Coordinates of C-alpha atoms and ligand atoms in Angstrom, one line a residue:
M1 CA 49.3 166.6 74.0
N2 CA 50.7 164.2 76.5
P3 CA 54.4 164.9 77.1
D4 CA 54.8 161.2 78.2
L5 CA 54.0 160.1 74.7
V6 CA 57.0 162.1 73.3
V7 CA 60.0 159.8 72.6
P8 CA 62.7 161.4 74.7
W9 CA 66.3 161.9 73.6
P10 CA 68.6 159.5 75.5
A11 CA 70.3 161.4 78.3
D12 CA 73.8 160.7 76.9
A13 CA 72.9 161.9 73.4
A14 CA 71.3 165.1 74.8
E15 CA 74.4 165.7 76.9
T16 CA 76.6 165.3 73.8
H17 CA 74.5 167.7 71.7
R18 CA 74.8 170.3 74.5
R19 CA 78.5 169.8 74.9
N20 CA 79.0 170.1 71.2
G21 CA 77.3 173.4 71.1
C22 CA 74.4 172.1 69.0
W23 CA 71.8 172.7 71.7
L24 CA 72.0 176.1 73.2
G25 CA 69.2 175.8 75.8
R26 CA 67.2 178.7 74.2
P27 CA 63.5 178.4 73.9
L28 CA 62.4 179.5 70.4
G29 CA 59.8 181.9 71.8
R30 CA 62.6 184.2 73.1
L31 CA 63.9 184.8 69.6
P32 CA 61.5 187.5 68.4
W33 CA 62.8 190.0 71.0
E34 CA 66.4 188.9 70.5
W35 CA 65.9 189.6 66.8
A36 CA 64.1 192.9 67.6
G37 CA 67.1 193.9 69.8
R38 CA 69.4 193.5 66.8
W39 CA 67.2 194.6 63.9
G40 CA 64.2 196.3 65.5
D41 CA 63.3 198.8 62.8
R42 CA 64.1 196.6 59.8
V43 CA 61.3 195.0 58.0
A44 CA 60.9 191.4 59.0
I45 CA 57.8 190.4 57.1
V46 CA 56.1 191.5 54.0
D47 CA 52.6 190.2 53.2
G48 CA 51.0 192.1 50.3
E49 CA 50.7 195.7 51.4
R50 CA 51.5 194.9 55.0
R51 CA 55.0 195.3 56.4
L52 CA 56.0 194.3 59.9
T53 CA 59.3 195.4 61.4
Y54 CA 61.1 193.0 63.8
R55 CA 59.8 195.2 66.7
D56 CA 56.2 194.9 65.3
L57 CA 56.6 191.2 65.1
A58 CA 57.9 190.8 68.6
A59 CA 55.1 193.0 70.0
S60 CA 52.4 191.1 68.1
V61 CA 53.7 187.8 69.1
D62 CA 53.7 188.8 72.8
R63 CA 50.2 190.2 72.6
L64 CA 48.9 187.1 70.9
A65 CA 50.8 184.8 73.3
E66 CA 49.2 186.6 76.3
N67 CA 45.8 186.2 74.7
L68 CA 46.4 182.5 74.1
L69 CA 46.9 182.1 77.8
G70 CA 43.8 184.2 78.4
L71 CA 41.9 181.7 76.3
G72 CA 43.0 179.0 78.6
L73 CA 45.7 177.5 76.5
R74 CA 48.7 176.2 78.4
R75 CA 52.2 174.7 78.0
H76 CA 51.9 171.3 76.1
D77 CA 48.5 172.1 74.6
A78 CA 48.5 171.3 70.9
V79 CA 47.0 173.7 68.4
L80 CA 46.2 172.8 64.8
V81 CA 47.5 175.6 62.7
Q82 CA 46.1 175.6 59.2
L83 CA 47.0 178.9 57.6
P84 CA 48.2 179.9 54.2
N85 CA 51.3 182.1 53.6
V86 CA 50.1 185.2 55.5
A87 CA 51.8 187.2 58.2
E88 CA 49.6 185.7 60.8
F89 CA 51.1 182.3 60.1
V90 CA 54.4 183.6 61.5
V91 CA 52.8 185.5 64.4
V92 CA 50.6 182.5 65.5
T93 CA 53.5 180.1 65.3
L94 CA 55.9 182.3 67.3
A95 CA 53.2 183.1 69.8
C96 CA 52.6 179.4 70.5
L97 CA 56.3 178.8 70.9
R98 CA 56.5 181.8 73.3
V99 CA 54.2 180.1 75.9
G100 CA 55.0 176.4 75.2
V101 CA 51.7 175.8 73.3
V102 CA 52.6 173.4 70.5
P103 CA 51.5 174.3 67.0
V104 CA 50.8 171.4 64.7
M105 CA 51.7 172.3 61.1
M106 CA 48.6 171.4 59.1
L107 CA 48.4 172.3 55.4
P108 CA 45.7 174.4 53.7
P109 CA 44.4 171.5 51.5
H110 CA 43.7 169.3 54.6
R111 CA 40.1 168.7 55.4
E112 CA 38.0 167.0 58.1
Y113 CA 39.7 163.7 57.7
E114 CA 43.2 165.0 58.3
L115 CA 42.3 167.7 60.8
S116 CA 40.2 165.3 62.9
S117 CA 42.5 162.4 63.0
I118 CA 45.6 164.4 63.8
G119 CA 43.7 166.6 66.1
A120 CA 42.4 163.6 68.1
H121 CA 45.9 162.1 68.1
V122 CA 47.5 165.1 69.7
D123 CA 44.4 166.0 71.8
A124 CA 44.3 169.5 70.1
R125 CA 42.8 172.3 72.2
A126 CA 42.5 174.9 69.4
V127 CA 42.3 175.1 65.6
V128 CA 43.6 178.2 63.8
V129 CA 42.3 178.8 60.2
P130 CA 41.7 181.5 57.7
D131 CA 38.0 182.5 57.3
E132 CA 38.0 181.3 53.7
W133 CA 40.8 180.0 51.4
R134 CA 40.6 179.2 47.7
G135 CA 36.8 179.1 47.9
H136 CA 36.6 176.8 50.9
D137 CA 35.0 177.9 54.2
H138 CA 37.7 177.0 56.7
Q139 CA 35.9 178.6 59.6
D140 CA 33.0 176.2 59.1
L141 CA 35.5 173.3 58.7
A142 CA 37.3 174.3 61.9
V143 CA 34.1 174.6 63.9
R144 CA 33.0 171.1 62.8
V145 CA 36.4 169.7 63.6
A146 CA 36.6 171.4 67.0
E147 CA 33.2 170.1 68.0
A148 CA 34.2 166.5 67.2
L149 CA 37.6 166.7 69.0
P150 CA 37.9 164.7 72.3
S151 CA 38.7 167.8 74.4
P152 CA 37.0 171.2 74.1
A153 CA 38.8 173.3 71.5
R154 CA 38.8 177.0 70.6
V155 CA 38.5 178.2 67.0
L156 CA 40.8 181.1 66.0
V157 CA 40.2 182.8 62.7
V158 CA 42.3 185.0 60.5
G159 CA 40.1 187.1 58.3
D160 CA 37.5 189.8 58.1
E161 CA 34.4 187.8 58.9
V162 CA 35.0 186.1 62.2
R163 CA 31.8 184.4 63.4
P164 CA 30.4 184.6 66.9
G165 CA 32.0 182.0 69.1
C166 CA 35.3 182.1 67.1
H167 CA 38.2 184.3 68.0
D168 CA 39.7 187.0 65.8
V169 CA 43.5 186.4 65.5
R170 CA 44.2 189.9 64.2
H171 CA 42.4 191.4 67.1
L172 CA 44.2 189.2 69.6
A173 CA 47.6 190.0 68.1
R174 CA 47.2 193.8 67.9
P175 CA 50.0 195.5 70.0
D176 CA 48.7 197.9 72.6
G177 CA 51.8 199.6 73.8
D178 CA 52.1 197.7 77.1
E179 CA 55.2 195.8 75.9
R180 CA 57.6 195.8 78.7
R181 CA 55.3 194.4 81.4
R182 CA 54.0 191.7 79.0
R183 CA 57.5 190.8 77.9
R184 CA 58.7 190.3 81.4
A185 CA 55.7 188.2 82.4
L186 CA 56.0 186.0 79.3
D187 CA 59.8 185.6 79.8
A188 CA 59.1 184.3 83.2
Q189 CA 56.9 181.5 81.8
A190 CA 59.1 180.4 78.9
P191 CA 59.0 176.6 78.4
P192 CA 62.3 174.7 78.9
S193 CA 64.2 174.3 75.6
S194 CA 64.0 170.5 75.9
D195 CA 60.2 170.7 75.4
V196 CA 58.6 169.8 72.1
A197 CA 58.2 173.2 70.4
L198 CA 56.2 172.1 67.4
F199 CA 54.7 169.1 65.6
L200 CA 55.5 168.6 62.0
L201 CA 53.6 166.1 59.9
S202 CA 55.5 163.2 58.4
G203 CA 55.4 163.0 54.6
G204 CA 53.4 159.8 54.0
T205 CA 51.4 159.2 57.1
T206 CA 50.4 155.5 57.0
G207 CA 46.9 155.8 58.4
V208 CA 48.5 155.9 61.9
P209 CA 49.1 159.6 62.3
K210 CA 52.8 160.2 62.3
V211 CA 53.6 163.6 63.9
I212 CA 57.2 164.6 64.7
G213 CA 57.8 166.5 67.8
R214 CA 60.7 168.9 67.3
T215 CA 62.2 170.4 70.5
H216 CA 63.2 174.0 70.9
D217 CA 66.8 172.8 71.1
D218 CA 66.9 170.7 68.1
Y219 CA 64.8 173.0 65.8
E220 CA 66.9 176.0 66.7
Y221 CA 70.0 174.1 65.7
N222 CA 68.4 173.0 62.5
I223 CA 67.5 176.6 61.7
R224 CA 70.9 178.0 62.6
R225 CA 72.9 175.4 60.7
S226 CA 70.6 175.7 57.6
A227 CA 70.9 179.5 57.5
D228 CA 74.7 179.0 57.7
A229 CA 74.9 176.4 55.0
C230 CA 72.9 178.7 52.7
G231 CA 74.8 181.9 53.5
F232 CA 71.8 183.7 54.9
G233 CA 72.4 187.2 56.4
E234 CA 70.9 190.6 56.8
G235 CA 70.8 191.1 53.0
T236 CA 68.7 188.0 52.5
V237 CA 65.2 188.5 51.1
Y238 CA 63.4 185.2 51.2
L239 CA 60.2 184.6 49.2
A240 CA 58.0 182.0 50.9
V241 CA 56.1 180.3 48.1
L242 CA 55.5 176.7 49.2
P243 CA 53.0 176.2 52.0
A244 CA 54.6 177.6 55.1
G245 CA 53.7 174.7 57.3
H246 CA 56.1 172.5 55.4
N247 CA 59.5 172.0 57.1
F248 CA 61.2 173.1 53.9
P249 CA 59.9 176.7 53.6
L250 CA 59.5 177.0 57.4
A251 CA 63.1 176.1 58.5
S252 CA 65.3 174.9 55.6
P253 CA 66.4 177.7 56.1
G254 CA 63.1 179.3 54.9
I255 CA 61.1 181.7 57.0
L256 CA 62.7 181.0 60.4
G257 CA 66.2 180.9 58.9
T258 CA 65.7 184.3 57.4
L259 CA 64.4 185.8 60.6
H260 CA 67.3 184.3 62.5
S261 CA 69.7 186.0 60.1
G262 CA 68.1 189.5 60.1
G263 CA 66.7 189.2 56.6
R264 CA 63.3 189.9 55.2
V265 CA 60.5 187.3 54.6
V266 CA 58.1 188.0 51.7
L267 CA 55.0 185.8 51.8
V268 CA 53.0 185.0 48.7
P269 CA 49.9 182.8 48.6
T270 CA 50.7 180.8 45.4
P271 CA 53.6 179.5 43.3
N272 CA 52.0 181.0 40.2
P273 CA 54.6 183.0 38.2
A274 CA 52.1 185.8 37.7
V275 CA 52.4 186.4 41.4
V276 CA 55.9 185.2 42.1
F277 CA 57.8 187.2 39.5
P278 CA 56.3 190.6 40.3
A279 CA 57.0 189.9 44.0
V280 CA 60.7 189.1 43.2
E281 CA 61.0 192.3 41.3
A282 CA 59.2 194.5 43.8
E283 CA 60.9 193.2 46.9
R284 CA 64.3 192.5 45.3
V285 CA 64.0 188.9 46.4
T286 CA 67.4 187.1 46.7
V287 CA 66.4 183.5 47.5
T288 CA 63.3 181.3 47.3
S289 CA 62.6 177.6 47.5
A290 CA 60.6 175.3 45.3
V291 CA 59.8 171.7 44.6
P292 CA 60.9 170.6 41.2
A293 CA 57.4 170.9 39.7
V294 CA 57.2 174.5 40.7
A295 CA 60.8 175.3 39.5
L296 CA 59.9 173.8 36.2
R297 CA 56.8 176.0 35.9
W298 CA 59.0 179.1 36.6
V299 CA 61.6 178.1 34.0
A300 CA 58.8 177.9 31.4
A301 CA 57.3 181.2 32.4
A302 CA 60.7 183.0 32.7
E303 CA 61.2 182.8 28.9
D304 CA 58.9 185.7 28.2
T305 CA 58.6 187.5 31.4
R306 CA 59.0 191.2 31.5
H307 CA 59.7 191.2 35.2
D308 CA 63.2 191.9 36.5
L309 CA 64.4 188.8 38.3
S310 CA 68.0 190.0 38.6
S311 CA 68.0 190.2 42.4
L312 CA 67.6 186.4 42.6
R313 CA 70.8 184.6 43.7
F314 CA 69.6 181.2 44.7
V315 CA 66.7 178.9 44.2
H316 CA 66.5 176.0 46.7
V317 CA 65.0 173.0 45.1
G318 CA 64.0 169.9 47.0
G319 CA 61.1 167.7 48.2
S320 CA 61.3 165.3 45.2
V321 CA 63.7 164.2 42.6
L322 CA 65.1 167.0 40.4
S323 CA 66.5 165.6 37.2
P324 CA 69.9 166.9 36.2
S325 CA 68.5 168.1 32.8
V326 CA 65.9 170.3 34.6
A327 CA 68.5 171.4 37.2
E328 CA 70.7 172.7 34.4
R329 CA 67.9 174.9 33.0
I330 CA 66.9 176.6 36.2
G331 CA 70.0 178.8 36.6
P332 CA 70.1 180.2 33.1
A333 CA 66.3 180.7 33.0
L334 CA 66.0 182.6 36.3
G335 CA 69.5 184.1 36.4
C336 CA 70.5 182.5 39.6
R337 CA 72.2 179.4 41.1
V338 CA 70.5 176.2 42.2
Q339 CA 71.0 174.7 45.6
Q340 CA 69.5 171.3 46.0
V341 CA 67.9 170.4 49.3
Y342 CA 67.3 166.9 50.5
G343 CA 65.4 167.0 53.7
M344 CA 62.7 165.5 55.8
A345 CA 60.4 166.7 58.6
E346 CA 61.9 163.9 60.6
G347 CA 65.2 165.8 60.8
L348 CA 68.2 165.3 58.5
I349 CA 68.7 168.2 56.0
C350 CA 71.3 168.3 53.2
Y351 CA 72.2 171.2 50.9
T352 CA 74.6 171.4 48.0
P353 CA 77.2 174.0 48.9
T354 CA 76.5 177.6 47.8
D355 CA 79.7 177.5 45.7
A356 CA 79.3 174.0 44.3
P357 CA 80.4 173.5 40.7
P358 CA 77.4 172.7 38.4
E359 CA 78.2 169.0 38.3
V360 CA 77.7 168.8 42.1
A361 CA 74.8 171.2 42.3
H362 CA 72.9 169.5 39.4
T363 CA 73.6 165.9 40.2
T364 CA 73.7 165.5 43.9
Q365 CA 71.3 166.4 46.7
G366 CA 73.9 167.8 49.0
R367 CA 75.6 167.1 52.3
P368 CA 74.3 167.2 55.8
I369 CA 74.2 170.5 57.7
S370 CA 75.9 169.1 60.8
P371 CA 79.2 167.3 61.4
Y372 CA 77.3 165.3 64.0
D373 CA 74.8 163.9 61.5
E374 CA 75.4 160.1 61.1
L375 CA 74.5 158.6 57.8
R376 CA 74.4 154.8 57.2
V377 CA 73.6 153.2 53.9
V378 CA 72.4 149.7 54.3
D379 CA 71.1 146.7 52.3
E380 CA 67.8 144.8 52.8
R381 CA 69.3 143.0 55.8
G382 CA 70.4 146.2 57.4
H383 CA 74.1 145.6 56.7
P384 CA 76.2 148.6 55.5
V385 CA 76.7 148.5 51.7
R386 CA 80.2 149.1 50.2
P387 CA 81.2 152.8 49.7
G388 CA 79.4 154.3 46.8
E389 CA 76.8 151.6 46.5
V390 CA 73.1 152.1 46.7
G391 CA 71.1 151.3 49.9
E392 CA 68.5 152.6 52.3
L393 CA 69.6 155.6 54.2
L394 CA 69.4 155.5 58.0
T395 CA 70.2 158.6 59.9
R396 CA 70.7 159.8 63.5
G397 CA 71.9 163.2 64.7
P398 CA 71.3 166.3 66.9
Y399 CA 68.1 167.4 65.1
T400 CA 66.6 164.0 64.1
P401 CA 64.3 162.9 66.9
R402 CA 64.2 159.3 68.0
G403 CA 60.5 158.5 67.4
Y404 CA 57.1 159.8 66.3
Y405 CA 54.6 161.0 69.0
G406 CA 52.5 158.3 70.6
V407 CA 53.0 155.4 68.2
P408 CA 55.4 152.9 69.7
E409 CA 54.6 150.1 67.3
Q410 CA 55.3 152.4 64.3
N411 CA 58.5 153.6 66.0
A412 CA 59.7 150.0 66.2
V413 CA 59.5 149.8 62.4
S414 CA 60.6 153.4 61.5
F415 CA 63.6 153.5 63.9
T416 CA 66.4 151.1 64.6
S417 CA 67.0 150.0 68.2
D418 CA 70.0 152.3 68.4
G419 CA 67.9 155.3 67.4
F420 CA 68.5 155.7 63.6
Y421 CA 65.6 156.9 61.5
R422 CA 64.9 154.7 58.5
T423 CA 64.3 157.2 55.8
G424 CA 62.9 154.8 53.3
D425 CA 65.0 156.5 50.7
L426 CA 67.5 154.7 48.5
V427 CA 70.7 156.7 48.2
R428 CA 74.3 156.5 47.4
L429 CA 77.1 158.6 48.9
T430 CA 79.7 160.1 46.6
A431 CA 83.4 160.0 47.6
E432 CA 83.0 163.6 48.7
G433 CA 80.1 162.7 51.1
D434 CA 77.3 164.1 49.0
V435 CA 74.0 162.3 49.0
V436 CA 72.5 161.1 45.7
V437 CA 68.8 160.0 46.0
C438 CA 68.3 157.0 43.8
G439 CA 64.8 155.8 44.7
R440 CA 62.8 154.7 47.7
V441 CA 61.6 151.6 49.5
K442 CA 58.8 153.3 51.4
D443 CA 55.3 152.9 50.0
L444 CA 54.3 156.5 49.1
I445 CA 53.5 158.7 46.2
N446 CA 55.4 161.9 45.9
R447 CA 53.0 164.3 44.1
A448 CA 54.9 167.6 43.5
G449 CA 56.6 167.2 46.9
E450 CA 53.3 166.4 48.7
K451 CA 53.7 162.9 50.1
V452 CA 50.7 160.5 49.9
S453 CA 50.8 157.3 51.8
A454 CA 49.7 154.4 49.6
G455 CA 48.4 152.5 52.7
E456 CA 46.2 155.4 53.8
I457 CA 44.5 155.7 50.4
E458 CA 44.1 151.9 50.1
T459 CA 42.4 151.7 53.5
L460 CA 40.0 154.5 52.6
V461 CA 39.2 153.1 49.2
Q462 CA 38.7 149.6 50.6
E463 CA 35.9 150.9 52.7
L464 CA 33.8 151.6 49.6
P465 CA 31.2 148.9 49.0
A466 CA 32.1 148.2 45.3
V467 CA 35.8 147.6 46.1
A468 CA 37.2 144.2 47.0
E469 CA 40.8 145.2 47.1
A470 CA 42.7 148.3 46.3
A471 CA 46.4 149.2 45.6
A472 CA 47.8 152.6 45.1
I473 CA 51.0 153.2 43.2
A474 CA 52.8 156.2 41.7
A475 CA 52.1 156.9 38.0
P476 CA 55.1 158.9 36.6
D477 CA 54.0 162.3 35.4
P478 CA 56.0 165.0 33.5
E479 CA 54.3 167.9 35.4
V480 CA 54.1 166.8 39.0
G481 CA 56.5 163.9 39.0
E482 CA 54.1 161.3 40.2
R483 CA 50.3 161.0 40.5
V484 CA 48.3 158.6 42.6
C485 CA 47.2 155.6 40.4
L486 CA 44.7 153.2 41.9
F487 CA 44.3 149.6 41.0
V488 CA 41.0 148.2 42.1
R489 CA 39.7 144.6 42.2
P490 CA 36.0 145.2 42.3
H491 CA 33.3 143.0 43.8
P492 CA 31.1 141.3 41.2
G493 CA 28.8 143.8 39.4
R494 CA 29.5 147.3 38.0
P495 CA 33.0 148.4 38.9
P496 CA 33.4 151.9 40.5
S497 CA 34.5 154.8 38.4
L498 CA 37.3 157.2 39.2
D499 CA 34.8 160.0 39.7
E500 CA 32.8 157.9 42.1
I501 CA 35.9 157.0 44.1
A502 CA 37.1 160.7 44.1
A503 CA 33.7 161.9 45.2
A504 CA 33.5 159.3 48.1
L505 CA 37.0 160.3 49.4
T506 CA 36.2 164.0 49.0
A507 CA 33.0 163.4 51.0
R508 CA 35.1 161.7 53.7
G509 CA 37.1 165.0 54.0
V510 CA 40.3 163.8 52.4
A511 CA 42.7 166.4 51.1
A512 CA 42.5 166.9 47.3
F513 CA 46.2 166.2 46.6
K514 CA 45.6 162.6 47.9
I515 CA 42.7 161.8 45.6
P516 CA 43.6 159.2 43.0
E517 CA 43.9 160.7 39.5
R518 CA 44.0 157.4 37.6
L519 CA 42.1 154.2 38.0
E520 CA 42.8 150.7 36.6
I521 CA 40.2 148.0 37.2
I522 CA 41.9 144.7 37.6
R523 CA 40.2 141.3 38.0
D524 CA 43.4 139.5 39.0
M525 CA 45.4 141.4 41.6
P526 CA 49.0 140.2 41.7
H527 CA 50.1 139.3 45.2
T528 CA 53.3 138.9 47.2
P529 CA 53.9 135.7 49.1
V530 CA 52.4 137.3 52.2
G531 CA 49.3 138.2 50.3
K532 CA 49.8 141.9 49.8
P533 CA 49.3 143.6 46.4
D534 CA 52.5 143.1 44.5
K535 CA 53.5 146.7 43.8
P536 CA 56.5 146.0 41.5
A537 CA 54.2 143.9 39.4
L538 CA 51.6 146.6 39.3
R539 CA 54.2 149.2 38.3
A540 CA 55.3 146.9 35.4
L541 CA 51.7 146.5 34.4
L542 CA 51.2 150.3 34.4
A543 CA 54.3 150.8 32.3
D544 CA 52.9 148.2 29.8
L545 CA 49.6 150.0 29.6
D546 CA 51.3 153.3 28.7
Ligands
J2J601 C1 64.5 163.5 46.2 N1 63.7 163.2 47.2 C2 63.5 164.1 48.2 C3 65.2 165.6 47.1 C4 63.1 165.3 49.9 C5 63.7 170.4 52.9 C6 63.5 169.8 51.7 C7 62.6 168.8 51.6 C8 61.8 168.4 52.7 C9 60.8 167.3 52.5 C10 62.0 169.0 53.9 C11 64.3 165.3 48.2 N2 65.3 164.6 46.1 N3 66.0 166.7 47.0 O1 61.4 168.6 55.0 O2 63.2 170.5 55.3 C12 61.8 163.1 49.7 C13 62.5 161.9 50.3 C14 62.4 162.3 51.8 C15 61.0 162.9 51.9 C16 60.8 163.8 53.0 C17 63.0 170.0 54.1 N4 64.0 166.0 49.3 N5 62.8 164.2 49.3 O3 60.5 166.9 51.4 O4 59.1 165.3 55.2 O5 61.8 160.8 50.1 O6 60.3 166.8 53.6 O7 62.5 161.2 52.7 O8 57.9 166.3 53.2 O9 60.9 163.7 50.6 O10 59.5 164.5 52.9 P1 59.1 165.7 53.8

């Protein structure tokens, strides 16, 4: 990646964040040994039968970090990390941070389209994948993606069958006892804490890849404050269920918040209750996080489970709207409390307090983790609304960067001139300062917490020969909250079918969660005065059809 394309923090803001004790000047890659110093023999990570102590983790991270350098990777080089919830996800991420290589948090369902466009945008120099995942050959995918990237890129693979030409992550991360020398050598090349540590993907990329560069300074603060807000400590046993590359399970407080607190991270590959409940029982899990669709699935399954879930104290629920009626059912069904989380990869994170009364925990999305978070609720013209009224939330603060990487035109739209991020969420603030999410103005579909940009789908579908015009909207759904519904105005002749559109997008290498699940053929597309599809009119039309 090109550090010149990172939107810098203004010098005065950076100075303030340092002075306020938010930014401590610690590169994240130093943390594994700090943790090992405090909790060396305690188990840090559980992945199936495998258990890594804090010392094992630090030693593996260093070994892999040294080998990344050996493969030619250097500070500022971006690496696409597409791994499921396995121990190597943590080792790879921390090894990158150790030497200033920048992991880009891809998701397991991503395919050529996402990997190639993001990879080109950040000029990726390596791709890290599992050999195979849920029946898909990721090694083959990574080789194809790497060949097409603008710069030469390595392929690193986690699995038993690493092909010639690819590199075996498990082998590269195997500690060999030469810890001290290596540790000193790596300490000497730690990146400055003001560097971008990792790239997160924005929910709802608009076709222009929107990647968020989080610095060591700002992300460490985010992790520390999140862990604090959720009462994490040495007794925390966190179950990572959601895909680890999401900001939520990664750092809200999630995996990194647990490790920063001396707790234990248990990784499972799926939210399926048949896997989650036995893991809760076996590891005495105290806290986990879920999107509402997953929490709902657990509530239903908990009714007749024979597994002992009594260790569970909290479930963090966020990523999409949790209705109060569902929120009420989670606690009694799982025998724990609910903490709502309203967060975004762009920065701002809110939690309901651990001791919140049910009316707060069930009906609000919490309060910001930092006293230095600034929240502004504004009307369409950008003017502040009256206290308690609904408007768009703008936010600025010590862990909300001032722009996406390398997209100045997009930044002019997504950020105000004084550095506030436009969340696109409609919220109101209660008298106590809690955020209540009321809707959104951004054009995306939130499918079980996965954000799908309407514009991205429309651009892809419009490339199909049978399609004259396409508009994607959210179709409400009891299971996943929203599904992608496509309105298509076809060219004269036989209109395309949903299956044909799905097959065409799949062939382009588009992730499955973005593929439209409903199609309405429309001869007369309603338009706004500027000639764009009129989304409110389409939503009304869809409601009439149901
Ligand atoms: C309603 N909408 C919500 C909530 C996020 C923690 C938790 C979630 C995310 C996340 C995250 C919501 N109720 N409780 O990064 O660290 C919607 C909003 C928001 C967008 C951000 C974290 N919690 N949302 O979901 O970057 O629309 O982050 O702007 O994927 O999700 O999406 P994303």
